[in-house]
Amino acid sequence: MIRLYKASFLGFSGIPARFQQMLRSPRREDKSFATSSIRGDMQEAAGCPLVHIGGPVFDERFSDVLVTFRQNFEESLESEGAAFSVFFEGRLVVDLYGGFADKKEGKRTLSEVVKLVDEGRLSYDDKVATLWPEFGQNGKENTTIRHICLHQAGLPYQSVITTADDFKNPQRIAELFESATPIWEPGSQVGYHALSIGLLIDQIVRRVDARSRGIAEYFKEEIQSKYGLLSEISFGLGNKSENGSVAVVKQASEEEVVEEGRRNPEALRRWNLGDNHHNAELYRQFHWITTKDYNKIENRLLPMPSNMGIGTARALAQVHSLVANGELFGSDTLAMISSGPELLEEFDVINGYAESKGYGFQFTKNPKGQWIFGHSGFGGQNVRVDVHNRLAYAYICNGLKISDADMVETFTSIKMGRRPARCYRYIKNKPYPKSRFCRGVPDPKIRIFDLGRKKANVDEFPLCVHMISNEREHLSSEALEAARICANKYMVKNCGKDGFHMRVRKHPYHVVRINKMLSCAGADRLQTGMRGAYGKPQGLVARVDIGDFLLSVRVRDQNEEHAIEAFRRAKFKFPGRQFIVVSRKWGFTKWDRADYERMREEGRLVSDGVNVQYVREHGPLSKPNDEKKKEGPTDEQKKEELEEEK
């Protein structure tokens, strides 16, 4: 599903030259930028470029932002490039950027309509037909500016197929909207106008402005130049030579979609809701500007206000800092916007979920419960204005994600900070060595650790597949049990209950404690927090390190693909990252397959059920491969001996 909220900026060309040079040379040892982590060392050993973090933090009160920003890359939450900038009280306090070479992308929103309303040249309740008479036909006679800003105009798409050349001619765009018929009655419901809202606003601005300027010219002359803003924002590229400094947009791979959905199921649910007939019709009309077309230079040259704004996080945050400090809008207009949304949790028929909207912005709340506004963008871009605290910040990235707005994990972790409860998953301190410290240890959820044909002879299942942890973390007994059930169910279905032998290699021994907190209003008056709290036993976890075996299965050679697929499905039950390997060993033994077969033929390996016994060259005289001892006399021989004795 495409999310193009107003203008999605596709690059931050304002990166310092020395950082661009360093990105092109990832092996350069620059301690002021390169991160030093276990994962970074592993990447370097594997020949992969290290993640580089650059940019200053000018105010020590925001020093934790740098730590979290770096963690987003070290934990692979941000796979490409990103930038984050903060203006506080009109002053740049954070300006971070990081990632790999040639990876940078961004986004911004518009304030032109609010600016015209503030100047008294426009009202949200004005009918569009009053300003644009040709527009008032086919059921659009009562459409207002407010309907457009709230995505209620009923014009998210049309039946007319467009081309890229249409967007070079404003008159052609005007004719498309004049002949259009709303797909619902204006004002009756909300449906996200992904590409059309910017085009409609551009036409309105052209009719209100005395010089008939569009959004691009109005922004550049009335906002950018007038307030001395950075020249790092534009609607489309000015010329082809600028394309080299703009990021390459990378779509999320199938694995990244699944991984992000595992961490945030609600984000995946919302992403799947976008697969509907509304978006199908939208990209039937705009078939030449789908997600894979944003890297084409011919599209980047188009002055499309809805989705082709190009700029840096620093410039984007600077524009919105004018709003946060009351410089761009008057006090009355600013008070009206900052008071809260016009539509509170109103269901969007195109997105498929509810949002709070107002005056052309999305509304959310800061940690203090105060309303803040801004807009999210395609693939994880975000900008927010906090008028109450005179704060404006922007986050941009070119590694596109499935989540949106506050669902974007990398953005939210910076905005809200890491949860103190991270210790439930991540290993921090040593466990208590004595069980008497924990009273009432809960029962583990997993009780079966061997599945399938457990007593199968070692020679029956030569192939072995392992799932190995790629993180140092806690695995709950619930996660182990869920993974066991998932893998076992798939193996039984495809290999039969006697066609494999699987083992859960980790046992949950450690007790996790929790001190439950109140989350209601005024909780600080009733509870003092977690400082010094011991907590009550909550569950059992297994401590795993990088390289630890989690699950192993031995099967016949023809079932190799089934074993790999079973573990791939079981991975989704665990936090963190894991990888699957096909062992070169024979079954669960320690011998390579070639060595095993050779030593077995030589009689040096003897089957011992699931495993084997190794017959050493030195040891007891009686060896398993020696000839059997002479058998005793038979019954007939005994009778003959008795007769002879008689």
XYZ file of C-alpha atoms in Angstrom:
646
model
C 0.000 0.000 0.000
C 1.356 3.413 -0.914
C 1.333 6.222 1.609
C 2.054 9.559 -0.036
C 1.044 12.219 2.451
C 1.376 15.494 0.651
C 5.021 15.845 -0.448
C 7.294 12.858 0.146
C 10.865 14.104 0.035
C 13.222 11.692 -1.661
C 16.664 12.835 -0.550
C 18.841 14.895 1.724
C 21.465 16.460 -0.483
C 22.763 18.662 2.320
C 25.002 15.977 3.872
C 28.478 17.380 4.594
C 31.014 16.511 1.901
C 33.334 14.688 4.296
C 30.490 12.364 5.350
C 29.563 11.647 1.732
C 33.200 10.807 1.058
C 33.306 8.537 4.088
C 30.151 6.749 2.924
C 31.821 5.994 -0.378
C 34.791 4.539 1.537
C 33.218 2.364 4.245
C 36.579 0.912 5.291
C 37.859 4.245 6.508
C 38.640 4.162 10.235
C 36.984 7.248 11.646
C 36.173 6.721 15.298
C 33.992 9.805 15.434
C 31.481 8.229 13.053
C 31.861 4.444 12.925
C 29.949 2.431 15.466
C 31.742 -0.178 17.541
C 29.479 -3.132 18.215
C 29.566 -6.895 18.055
C 27.352 -6.831 14.995
C 29.585 -4.235 13.374
C 32.649 -6.411 13.957
C 30.800 -9.356 12.407
C 29.858 -7.246 9.386
C 33.438 -6.123 8.915
C 34.739 -9.674 9.194
C 32.240 -10.744 6.552
C 33.351 -7.999 4.182
C 30.220 -5.855 4.629
C 30.400 -2.061 5.040
C 29.972 -0.754 8.557
C 27.112 1.490 9.572
C 28.258 5.083 9.929
C 26.562 7.687 12.078
C 27.303 11.364 11.592
C 26.008 14.731 12.654
C 26.128 16.685 15.892
C 23.927 16.929 18.953
C 24.188 20.565 20.015
C 22.267 20.262 23.285
C 23.257 17.689 25.916
C 19.600 17.323 26.912
C 19.107 15.459 23.621
C 22.177 13.210 23.941
C 20.061 10.050 24.300
C 18.728 10.634 20.790
C 22.138 9.781 19.314
C 22.262 6.511 21.264
C 18.813 5.433 20.080
C 19.503 6.558 16.509
C 22.624 4.377 16.435
C 20.761 1.434 17.961
C 18.225 1.563 15.130
C 21.042 0.699 12.725
C 22.901 -1.733 14.976
C 19.714 -3.728 15.572
C 18.919 -3.715 11.824
C 15.685 -1.783 12.339
C 16.969 0.705 9.753
C 18.416 -1.217 6.814
C 19.331 1.671 4.510
C 19.918 5.340 5.343
C 18.122 7.812 7.601
C 18.309 11.338 8.999
C 16.754 12.992 12.038
C 16.723 16.695 12.884
C 15.221 18.625 15.793
C 14.619 22.355 16.233
C 13.934 23.495 19.794
C 12.862 27.094 20.392
C 13.977 27.961 16.872
C 17.460 26.498 17.351
C 18.894 23.380 15.690
C 19.734 20.984 18.529
C 19.970 17.605 16.729
C 21.124 16.901 13.178
C 21.874 13.200 12.697
C 22.315 11.103 9.585
C 23.536 7.569 9.086
C 23.566 4.427 7.011
C 25.504 2.988 4.127
C 26.775 4.571 0.942
C 24.190 6.131 -1.400
C 21.364 5.686 1.056
C 19.412 8.780 1.979
C 15.776 9.816 1.665
C 13.242 12.199 3.164
C 9.799 13.814 3.216
C 7.945 16.999 4.114
C 4.401 18.398 4.325
C 2.819 21.675 3.248
C 1.467 24.706 5.087
C 0.443 26.904 2.144
C -3.312 26.634 2.757
C -2.914 27.424 6.452
C -0.738 30.399 5.493
C -3.441 31.760 3.164
C -6.106 31.206 5.844
C -3.928 33.035 8.368
C -3.588 35.987 5.976
C -7.380 36.138 5.582
C -7.245 35.377 1.865
C -8.925 32.019 2.308
C -11.328 30.284 4.682
C -11.719 26.581 5.360
C -15.472 26.950 4.846
C -15.156 28.632 1.431
C -16.700 26.670 -1.396
C -14.167 25.674 -4.009
C -16.626 26.651 -6.753
C -16.531 30.259 -5.492
C -12.818 30.455 -6.265
C -12.905 28.036 -9.186
C -16.324 28.238 -10.947
C -15.569 25.481 -13.469
C -15.075 23.073 -10.557
C -18.705 23.395 -9.399
C -20.338 20.650 -11.460
C -21.085 16.913 -11.330
C -21.916 16.956 -7.609
C -19.002 19.175 -6.503
C -21.004 22.370 -6.092
C -20.877 22.308 -2.262
C -17.321 21.013 -1.846
C -15.374 23.253 0.554
C -11.697 23.815 1.304
C -12.254 21.958 4.566
C -13.533 18.892 2.698
C -10.311 18.779 0.686
C -8.033 19.267 3.708
C -9.887 16.538 5.624
C -9.828 14.115 2.651
C -13.631 14.265 2.405
C -13.948 15.608 -1.149
C -14.569 12.189 -2.715
C -11.876 12.713 -5.375
C -9.066 10.277 -4.471
C -8.986 9.011 -8.061
C -10.832 9.262 -11.368
C -11.596 7.002 -14.293
C -9.350 9.031 -16.627
C -5.900 7.498 -17.210
C -3.135 10.085 -16.800
C 0.389 10.375 -18.187
C 3.521 12.053 -16.868
C 3.152 14.842 -19.441
C -0.201 15.850 -17.913
C 1.585 17.081 -14.791
C 3.698 19.506 -16.771
C 0.505 21.358 -17.762
C -1.531 22.854 -14.836
C -4.435 23.576 -17.185
C -4.702 19.897 -18.086
C -4.873 18.986 -14.371
C -7.581 21.612 -13.832
C -9.682 20.112 -16.637
C -9.388 16.639 -15.096
C -10.851 17.828 -11.790
C -13.498 20.022 -13.408
C -15.023 17.054 -15.232
C -14.594 14.631 -12.325
C -17.500 13.152 -10.359
C -17.000 12.431 -6.624
C -17.150 8.751 -5.681
C -19.009 9.760 -2.506
C -20.926 12.847 -1.406
C -18.411 15.499 -0.260
C -18.254 15.626 3.528
C -20.039 12.317 4.079
C -16.947 10.203 4.786
C -13.148 10.291 4.930
C -10.901 8.629 2.356
C -7.221 9.354 1.962
C -6.512 11.393 -1.223
C -2.958 10.123 -1.725
C -2.043 11.923 -4.955
C -4.988 14.201 -5.650
C -4.897 16.400 -2.522
C -1.677 18.126 -3.549
C -2.989 18.716 -7.058
C -6.257 20.192 -5.744
C -4.468 22.509 -3.317
C -2.116 23.612 -6.096
C -5.105 24.628 -8.233
C -6.693 26.524 -5.328
C -3.471 28.407 -4.539
C -3.172 29.420 -8.200
C -6.634 31.011 -8.056
C -6.168 32.774 -4.713
C -2.686 34.150 -5.357
C -2.619 37.477 -7.180
C 0.240 36.280 -9.401
C -1.370 32.855 -10.044
C 1.590 31.044 -8.577
C 1.395 27.348 -7.823
C 2.487 25.691 -4.587
C 6.115 25.350 -5.678
C 6.545 29.034 -6.557
C 4.494 30.240 -3.585
C 6.519 28.196 -1.113
C 9.851 29.262 -2.571
C 9.062 32.982 -2.679
C 6.708 33.512 0.266
C 8.192 31.078 2.800
C 11.624 29.812 1.799
C 13.151 33.092 0.599
C 11.218 35.404 2.915
C 12.290 33.585 6.092
C 15.800 32.744 4.920
C 15.318 28.984 5.049
C 17.729 26.380 3.774
C 17.561 25.832 0.024
C 17.426 22.055 0.495
C 13.734 21.689 -0.353
C 12.102 21.701 -3.763
C 9.091 20.277 -5.565
C 10.788 18.042 -8.087
C 14.368 18.452 -9.225
C 15.400 21.646 -10.938
C 17.571 19.768 -13.435
C 18.972 16.300 -14.077
C 22.370 17.134 -12.575
C 20.815 17.259 -9.084
C 19.711 13.634 -9.217
C 23.121 12.374 -8.110
C 22.621 13.807 -4.617
C 19.163 12.292 -4.134
C 18.711 8.945 -2.415
C 17.841 5.685 -4.098
C 14.526 4.522 -2.655
C 14.558 0.849 -1.678
C 11.347 -1.115 -1.240
C 11.016 -3.508 1.666
C 11.823 -7.097 0.760
C 9.474 -9.946 1.614
C 11.718 -10.943 4.517
C 11.722 -7.371 5.878
C 7.930 -7.198 5.617
C 7.570 -10.424 7.581
C 10.159 -9.368 10.173
C 8.552 -5.958 10.712
C 5.131 -7.584 10.890
C 6.395 -9.994 13.526
C 7.644 -7.112 15.659
C 4.544 -5.011 15.027
C 1.477 -7.075 14.018
C -0.771 -3.996 13.972
C 1.462 -2.325 11.378
C 1.270 -5.425 9.186
C -2.507 -5.528 9.584
C -2.828 -1.906 8.474
C -0.456 -2.478 5.583
C -2.556 -5.384 4.340
C -5.695 -3.239 4.551
C -4.269 -1.112 1.745
C -4.756 -3.957 -0.712
C -8.246 -2.815 -1.719
C -10.097 -1.675 -4.815
C -9.613 2.032 -3.971
C -5.842 1.824 -4.245
C -6.152 -0.455 -7.264
C -8.165 2.264 -9.019
C -5.728 4.954 -7.874
C -2.742 3.251 -9.458
C -4.704 2.352 -12.532
C -5.055 6.092 -13.111
C -1.452 6.826 -12.048
C 0.106 3.630 -13.427
C 3.421 5.356 -14.204
C 4.208 6.480 -10.617
C 4.034 3.335 -8.466
C 6.538 2.662 -5.677
C 9.136 1.196 -8.029
C 9.056 4.330 -10.224
C 10.325 6.869 -7.682
C 13.959 6.349 -8.683
C 13.296 7.316 -12.319
C 14.801 10.705 -13.080
C 11.949 11.647 -15.440
C 9.502 11.329 -12.537
C 11.739 13.223 -10.124
C 11.715 16.196 -12.482
C 7.921 16.536 -12.227
C 6.579 19.343 -9.966
C 4.069 17.058 -8.216
C 3.151 18.561 -4.808
C 1.590 15.329 -3.535
C 4.582 13.047 -3.771
C 7.647 14.600 -5.379
C 9.017 17.012 -2.800
C 12.776 16.577 -2.349
C 14.799 17.802 0.620
C 16.667 17.109 3.847
C 15.477 16.357 7.363
C 17.223 19.498 8.576
C 15.380 21.755 6.123
C 12.092 19.985 6.761
C 12.361 20.473 10.520
C 13.409 24.094 10.003
C 10.233 24.896 8.038
C 8.048 23.454 10.774
C 10.031 25.192 13.505
C 8.594 28.445 12.129
C 5.164 27.069 13.008
C 6.251 25.825 16.444
C 7.609 29.266 17.349
C 4.629 31.221 16.004
C 6.600 32.929 13.230
C 4.757 31.584 10.201
C 1.161 31.787 11.504
C -0.605 34.284 13.698
C -1.494 33.489 17.305
C -5.190 32.891 16.563
C -4.499 30.454 13.732
C -1.839 28.665 15.757
C -4.149 28.341 18.765
C -6.887 26.932 16.540
C -4.634 24.245 15.070
C -2.841 23.288 18.294
C -6.121 22.912 20.207
C -6.772 19.518 18.648
C -8.131 17.714 15.582
C -11.374 18.422 13.794
C -12.008 14.697 13.280
C -11.185 12.516 16.271
C -10.380 8.904 15.336
C -12.480 9.096 12.183
C -12.507 5.925 10.072
C -10.749 6.243 6.707
C -12.482 4.136 4.051
C -9.358 3.903 1.869
C -6.724 3.287 4.535
C -9.056 0.975 6.423
C -8.434 2.355 9.922
C -9.220 5.434 12.019
C -7.070 8.570 12.306
C -7.348 12.000 13.886
C -7.221 14.739 11.244
C -7.628 18.479 11.072
C -6.651 21.479 8.917
C -4.679 19.232 6.559
C -2.603 17.592 9.310
C -2.509 14.331 11.233
C -2.856 14.685 15.004
C -1.175 12.594 17.700
C -0.192 13.225 21.321
C 3.172 13.757 22.967
C 4.182 11.902 26.173
C 2.557 14.676 28.214
C -0.813 14.041 26.564
C -0.747 17.305 24.567
C -1.883 17.448 20.949
C 0.850 17.689 18.328
C 0.368 17.782 14.565
C 2.255 17.087 11.372
C 2.130 14.358 8.788
C 3.586 10.965 8.081
C 4.848 10.007 4.663
C 5.499 7.171 2.315
C 7.474 4.294 3.847
C 8.284 5.713 7.284
C 8.794 9.477 6.868
C 7.533 11.682 9.707
C 7.433 15.326 10.725
C 5.821 16.712 13.886
C 5.182 20.146 15.405
C 4.808 20.477 19.178
C 3.588 24.040 19.732
C 3.264 23.550 23.502
C 6.997 22.843 23.837
C 8.176 24.863 20.801
C 9.583 21.735 19.215
C 9.725 20.579 15.581
C 11.390 17.418 14.361
C 11.619 15.368 11.173
C 12.683 11.795 10.444
C 13.396 10.614 6.905
C 14.645 7.318 5.484
C 15.021 5.670 2.109
C 14.587 2.086 3.278
C 10.802 1.925 2.955
C 8.751 0.284 5.686
C 5.244 -1.107 5.941
C 4.346 0.938 9.020
C 3.085 4.502 9.127
C 3.034 7.494 11.503
C 3.629 6.450 15.121
C 3.700 2.802 14.026
C 7.204 3.351 12.584
C 9.457 1.696 15.159
C 12.616 3.653 14.309
C 10.827 6.997 14.582
C 8.885 6.123 17.725
C 11.982 4.830 19.529
C 13.624 8.235 19.030
C 10.503 10.247 19.830
C 9.410 8.308 22.908
C 12.651 6.668 24.038
C 13.253 3.024 24.782
C 10.954 1.280 27.213
C 12.525 0.429 30.568
C 11.080 -3.070 30.205
C 13.685 -3.995 27.600
C 15.323 -6.144 30.290
C 12.580 -8.715 29.785
C 14.099 -9.599 26.430
C 17.693 -8.373 26.581
C 20.290 -9.837 28.922
C 21.718 -7.247 31.288
C 22.601 -8.676 34.717
C 23.583 -12.061 36.084
C 20.753 -14.320 37.223
C 20.403 -15.208 40.878
C 22.390 -18.405 41.557
C 20.029 -19.779 44.202
C 16.403 -20.675 43.638
C 15.470 -19.698 47.203
C 15.688 -16.052 46.162
C 12.610 -16.554 43.965
C 9.553 -17.869 45.750
C 6.800 -19.481 43.746
C 8.659 -20.141 40.506
C 6.035 -20.472 37.729
C 5.765 -23.697 35.775
C 7.357 -23.729 32.318
C 4.972 -23.749 29.368
C 7.134 -26.217 27.472
C 7.475 -29.793 28.727
C 8.287 -31.809 25.605
C 11.762 -31.384 24.131
C 12.015 -34.441 21.841
C 9.495 -35.014 19.061
C 8.915 -37.377 16.177
C 10.628 -40.751 16.003
C 12.859 -40.303 19.028
C 14.290 -43.843 19.052
C 15.147 -43.969 15.362
C 18.535 -45.526 14.653
C 21.345 -43.119 13.861
C 21.632 -44.488 10.312
C 17.998 -43.776 9.428
C 18.186 -39.959 9.500
C 21.512 -38.772 8.035
C 20.574 -35.122 7.377
C 20.550 -32.548 10.206
C 19.183 -28.967 10.171
C 19.721 -26.419 12.963
C 18.115 -23.120 13.936
C 20.789 -20.891 15.498
C 20.365 -17.663 17.471
C 21.886 -14.496 16.033
C 21.231 -12.396 19.140
C 22.007 -12.466 22.822
C 18.589 -12.409 24.436
C 15.945 -14.121 26.527
C 13.556 -16.667 25.015
C 10.412 -17.239 27.022
C 9.070 -20.719 27.604
C 5.949 -19.619 25.706
C 8.063 -18.766 22.649
C 9.894 -22.089 22.807
C 6.610 -23.974 23.076
C 5.061 -22.032 20.186
C 8.089 -22.709 17.976
C 8.038 -26.400 18.915
C 4.355 -26.766 18.023
C 4.739 -24.831 14.767
C 7.724 -26.854 13.514
C 6.302 -30.186 14.662
C 2.951 -29.568 12.977
C 4.587 -28.819 9.637
C 6.954 -31.799 9.833
C 4.171 -34.247 10.720
C 2.066 -32.989 7.826
C 4.820 -33.235 5.208
C 7.155 -35.978 6.488
C 4.897 -38.111 8.654
C 5.151 -38.545 12.398
C 7.885 -41.177 11.959
C 9.829 -39.294 9.294
C 11.925 -37.073 11.564
C 13.397 -36.570 15.014
C 13.389 -33.015 16.398
C 14.895 -31.602 19.577
C 14.417 -28.324 21.430
C 17.968 -27.494 22.462
C 17.295 -24.737 25.019
C 15.553 -25.150 28.369
C 13.930 -22.211 30.211
C 15.604 -22.112 33.635
C 15.743 -18.415 34.525
C 12.941 -16.585 36.299
C 11.737 -13.246 34.939
C 10.279 -10.852 37.485
C 7.964 -7.953 36.831
C 6.739 -5.054 38.920
C 3.365 -4.214 37.403
C 2.725 -0.527 36.891
C -0.450 1.486 36.724
C -1.145 3.153 33.388
C -4.117 5.327 34.308
C -4.208 9.089 34.657
C -2.550 10.244 37.875
C -0.634 6.986 38.280
C 2.374 8.906 39.596
C 0.333 9.864 42.667
C -0.499 6.251 43.437
C 2.760 4.533 42.535
C 6.346 5.694 42.783
C 7.797 3.582 39.980
C 10.122 0.633 39.562
C 13.270 1.986 41.179
C 14.533 -0.627 43.625
C 11.560 -2.928 43.027
C 12.257 -6.663 43.095
C 9.092 -7.701 41.290
C 7.072 -10.886 41.279
C 7.927 -13.996 39.234
C 6.282 -13.675 35.841
C 7.641 -16.553 33.773
C 10.637 -18.628 32.781
C 13.128 -17.792 30.051
C 16.130 -19.414 28.439
C 19.260 -17.320 28.068
C 20.768 -17.643 24.607
C 23.888 -16.185 23.081
C 24.917 -15.586 19.497
C 25.600 -18.967 17.921
C 23.519 -21.044 20.354
C 21.432 -23.891 18.900
C 17.695 -23.454 19.475
C 16.146 -26.308 17.487
C 17.631 -29.288 15.655
C 15.996 -31.905 13.467
C 17.372 -34.996 11.722
C 15.587 -36.304 8.635
C 16.168 -38.258 5.461
C 17.900 -36.455 2.606
C 14.732 -36.110 0.535
C 13.059 -34.096 3.341
C 15.680 -31.346 3.532
C 13.384 -28.642 2.122
C 10.600 -29.565 4.530
C 12.940 -29.243 7.527
C 14.149 -25.822 6.396
C 10.589 -24.593 5.823
C 9.466 -25.877 9.227
C 12.210 -23.891 10.953
C 11.525 -20.831 8.806
C 7.963 -20.810 10.108
C 9.098 -21.456 13.668
C 11.401 -18.409 13.510
C 8.376 -16.114 13.651
C 7.629 -17.325 17.182
C 10.919 -15.961 18.523
C 12.056 -12.389 19.158
C 15.294 -11.146 17.671
C 17.017 -12.791 14.724
C 17.852 -16.404 13.947
C 19.320 -18.226 10.973
C 18.957 -21.766 9.639
C 21.866 -23.996 8.603
C 22.081 -27.453 7.054
C 24.737 -29.319 9.004
C 27.556 -31.221 7.318
C 27.468 -33.704 10.215
C 25.716 -37.058 10.128
C 22.511 -36.670 12.124
C 23.137 -35.587 15.706
C 26.667 -37.014 15.726
C 29.896 -35.019 15.731
C 31.280 -36.705 12.610
C 31.196 -35.286 9.090
C 29.164 -37.403 6.693
C 32.173 -38.621 4.688
C 34.128 -39.462 7.843
C 31.106 -41.165 9.374
C 30.577 -43.471 6.416
C 34.279 -44.335 6.211
C 34.671 -45.026 9.934
C 31.458 -47.043 9.996
C 32.765 -49.294 7.231
C 36.035 -49.686 9.129
C 34.099 -50.750 12.196
C 35.287 -47.802 14.270
C 31.755 -46.432 14.743
C 29.052 -48.639 16.188
C 25.380 -47.656 16.325
C 24.116 -46.822 19.795
C 20.538 -45.767 19.142
C 20.298 -42.066 18.345
C 24.090 -41.666 18.447
C 27.172 -43.854 17.915
C 30.022 -45.253 19.950
C 33.572 -44.649 18.832
C 35.846 -47.687 19.076
C 39.298 -46.488 19.983
C 42.444 -48.233 18.851
C 43.625 -48.571 22.445
C 41.370 -49.921 25.148
C 39.828 -53.198 26.339
C 40.789 -56.344 24.452
C 37.166 -57.228 23.761
C 35.916 -54.856 21.113
C 32.525 -54.715 19.491
C 34.041 -55.442 16.085
C 35.937 -58.532 17.279
C 34.606 -61.912 16.336
C 31.907 -63.121 18.621
C 32.974 -65.431 21.388
C 32.583 -69.093 20.691
C 29.127 -70.196 21.481
C 28.578 -72.869 24.167
C 27.653 -76.487 23.372
C 24.270 -77.183 21.938
C 21.714 -79.439 23.613
C 22.647 -82.358 21.358
C 26.315 -81.944 22.217
C 25.471 -81.917 25.915
C 23.490 -85.162 25.557
C 26.393 -86.831 23.765
C 28.805 -85.728 26.500
C 26.511 -87.140 29.190
C 26.257 -90.457 27.381
C 30.039 -90.650 27.059
C 30.462 -89.936 30.778
C 28.002 -92.698 31.636
